[in-house]
GROMACS .gro file of C-alpha atoms in nm:
model
  126
    1UNK     CA    1   2.802  39.958  36.324
    2UNK     CA    2   2.961  39.818  36.641
    3UNK     CA    3   3.156  40.031  36.888
    4UNK     CA    4   3.521  39.997  36.885
    5UNK     CA    5   3.553  39.786  37.193
    6UNK     CA    6   3.271  39.551  37.065
    7UNK     CA    7   3.448  39.510  36.746
    8UNK     CA    8   3.771  39.431  36.916
    9UNK     CA    9   3.601  39.167  37.121
   10UNK     CA   10   3.440  39.016  36.830
   11UNK     CA   11   3.773  38.998  36.611
   12UNK     CA   12   3.953  38.869  36.939
   13UNK     CA   13   3.669  38.594  36.954
   14UNK     CA   14   3.709  38.513  36.582
   15UNK     CA   15   4.085  38.486  36.623
   16UNK     CA   16   4.069  38.238  36.924
   17UNK     CA   17   3.819  38.031  36.718
   18UNK     CA   18   4.047  38.032  36.419
   19UNK     CA   19   4.348  37.929  36.628
   20UNK     CA   20   4.145  37.632  36.792
   21UNK     CA   21   4.010  37.510  36.469
   22UNK     CA   22   4.375  37.493  36.330
   23UNK     CA   23   4.535  37.312  36.608
   24UNK     CA   24   4.685  36.986  36.521
   25UNK     CA   25   4.453  36.696  36.588
   26UNK     CA   26   4.498  36.330  36.511
   27UNK     CA   27   4.347  36.232  36.178
   28UNK     CA   28   3.986  36.096  36.205
   29UNK     CA   29   3.862  35.770  36.045
   30UNK     CA   30   3.761  35.911  35.720
   31UNK     CA   31   4.100  36.098  35.678
   32UNK     CA   32   4.287  35.775  35.752
   33UNK     CA   33   4.071  35.590  35.508
   34UNK     CA   34   4.141  35.862  35.233
   35UNK     CA   35   4.518  35.822  35.313
   36UNK     CA   36   4.523  35.446  35.317
   37UNK     CA   37   4.328  35.388  34.999
   38UNK     CA   38   4.491  35.658  34.778
   39UNK     CA   39   4.842  35.533  34.884
   40UNK     CA   40   4.738  35.166  34.808
   41UNK     CA   41   4.591  35.280  34.476
   42UNK     CA   42   4.825  35.563  34.359
   43UNK     CA   43   5.162  35.479  34.516
   44UNK     CA   44   5.200  35.870  34.545
   45UNK     CA   45   5.531  36.056  34.574
   46UNK     CA   46   5.340  36.336  34.732
   47UNK     CA   47   5.017  36.306  34.932
   48UNK     CA   48   4.875  36.584  35.130
   49UNK     CA   49   4.512  36.565  35.300
   50UNK     CA   50   4.364  36.877  35.451
   51UNK     CA   51   4.049  36.828  35.674
   52UNK     CA   52   3.833  37.133  35.594
   53UNK     CA   53   3.530  37.017  35.765
   54UNK     CA   54   3.545  37.280  36.036
   55UNK     CA   55   3.493  37.547  35.758
   56UNK     CA   56   3.155  37.374  35.683
   57UNK     CA   57   3.010  37.290  36.007
   58UNK     CA   58   2.749  37.572  35.999
   59UNK     CA   59   2.609  37.447  35.678
   60UNK     CA   60   2.246  37.307  35.715
   61UNK     CA   61   2.345  36.990  35.541
   62UNK     CA   62   2.635  36.927  35.769
   63UNK     CA   63   2.435  36.977  36.074
   64UNK     CA   64   2.184  36.745  35.950
   65UNK     CA   65   2.431  36.456  35.923
   66UNK     CA   66   2.436  36.444  36.309
   67UNK     CA   67   2.620  36.156  36.457
   68UNK     CA   68   2.873  36.103  36.201
   69UNK     CA   69   3.252  36.169  36.236
   70UNK     CA   70   3.221  36.521  36.154
   71UNK     CA   71   3.459  36.468  35.868
   72UNK     CA   72   3.280  36.601  35.552
   73UNK     CA   73   3.532  36.822  35.353
   74UNK     CA   74   3.875  36.758  35.253
   75UNK     CA   75   4.129  36.891  35.022
   76UNK     CA   76   4.377  36.650  34.876
   77UNK     CA   77   4.689  36.731  34.676
   78UNK     CA   78   4.850  36.410  34.521
   79UNK     CA   79   5.144  36.348  34.290
   80UNK     CA   80   5.162  36.015  34.115
   81UNK     CA   81   5.291  35.835  33.825
   82UNK     CA   82   4.943  35.657  33.795
   83UNK     CA   83   4.833  35.998  33.633
   84UNK     CA   84   5.048  35.975  33.335
   85UNK     CA   85   4.832  35.974  33.013
   86UNK     CA   86   4.526  36.074  33.205
   87UNK     CA   87   4.329  36.383  33.186
   88UNK     CA   88   4.189  36.569  33.490
   89UNK     CA   89   3.838  36.401  33.478
   90UNK     CA   90   3.997  36.055  33.451
   91UNK     CA   91   4.225  36.124  33.751
   92UNK     CA   92   3.939  36.246  33.979
   93UNK     CA   93   3.717  35.937  33.871
   94UNK     CA   94   3.998  35.709  34.003
   95UNK     CA   95   3.992  35.889  34.320
   96UNK     CA   96   3.605  35.920  34.348
   97UNK     CA   97   3.592  35.538  34.266
   98UNK     CA   98   3.849  35.449  34.540
   99UNK     CA   99   3.660  35.650  34.775
  100UNK     CA  100   3.297  35.528  34.695
  101UNK     CA  101   3.248  35.390  35.047
  102UNK     CA  102   3.345  35.716  35.216
  103UNK     CA  103   3.107  35.922  34.980
  104UNK     CA  104   2.820  35.687  35.074
  105UNK     CA  105   2.901  35.722  35.454
  106UNK     CA  106   2.896  36.097  35.474
  107UNK     CA  107   3.202  36.244  35.293
  108UNK     CA  108   3.053  36.550  35.119
  109UNK     CA  109   3.318  36.723  34.931
  110UNK     CA  110   3.664  36.657  34.801
  111UNK     CA  111   3.880  36.941  34.650
  112UNK     CA  112   4.147  36.762  34.426
  113UNK     CA  113   4.496  36.866  34.293
  114UNK     CA  114   4.632  36.570  34.088
  115UNK     CA  115   4.964  36.586  33.914
  116UNK     CA  116   5.227  36.360  33.773
  117UNK     CA  117   5.574  36.408  33.905
  118UNK     CA  118   5.660  36.587  33.583
  119UNK     CA  119   5.394  36.850  33.618
  120UNK     CA  120   5.477  36.899  33.986
  121UNK     CA  121   5.856  36.959  33.886
  122UNK     CA  122   5.724  37.200  33.610
  123UNK     CA  123   5.517  37.416  33.859
  124UNK     CA  124   5.785  37.407  34.125
  125UNK     CA  125   6.026  37.572  33.861
  126UNK     CA  126   5.804  37.855  33.774
   0.00000   0.00000   0.00000
């Protein structure tokens, strides 16, 4: 077990790293492509894209990617009428198809939350 001062320093360093990782930075080319393609395809009433790549930089597969943009992991929340009548798998396939080029160029993971406006309203009312 670390002495109290060493633990305090370790916690402070971790906090500083977290704060630095959460600073607002301009979107990179992959994030811009995701935004543009999903907007064109789905005409969403709500679209939130969160770059979570910094949480995965220590993974061996991400280090091996080398000279890429470093944009590898995203969480996407999208609300669109285009999802009406489609189940979750069909919705996700729509998005994966639209982003095929990004996956081929190093996009590694996409966490999706897809809803119709009615589903979003029901959830907001709960």
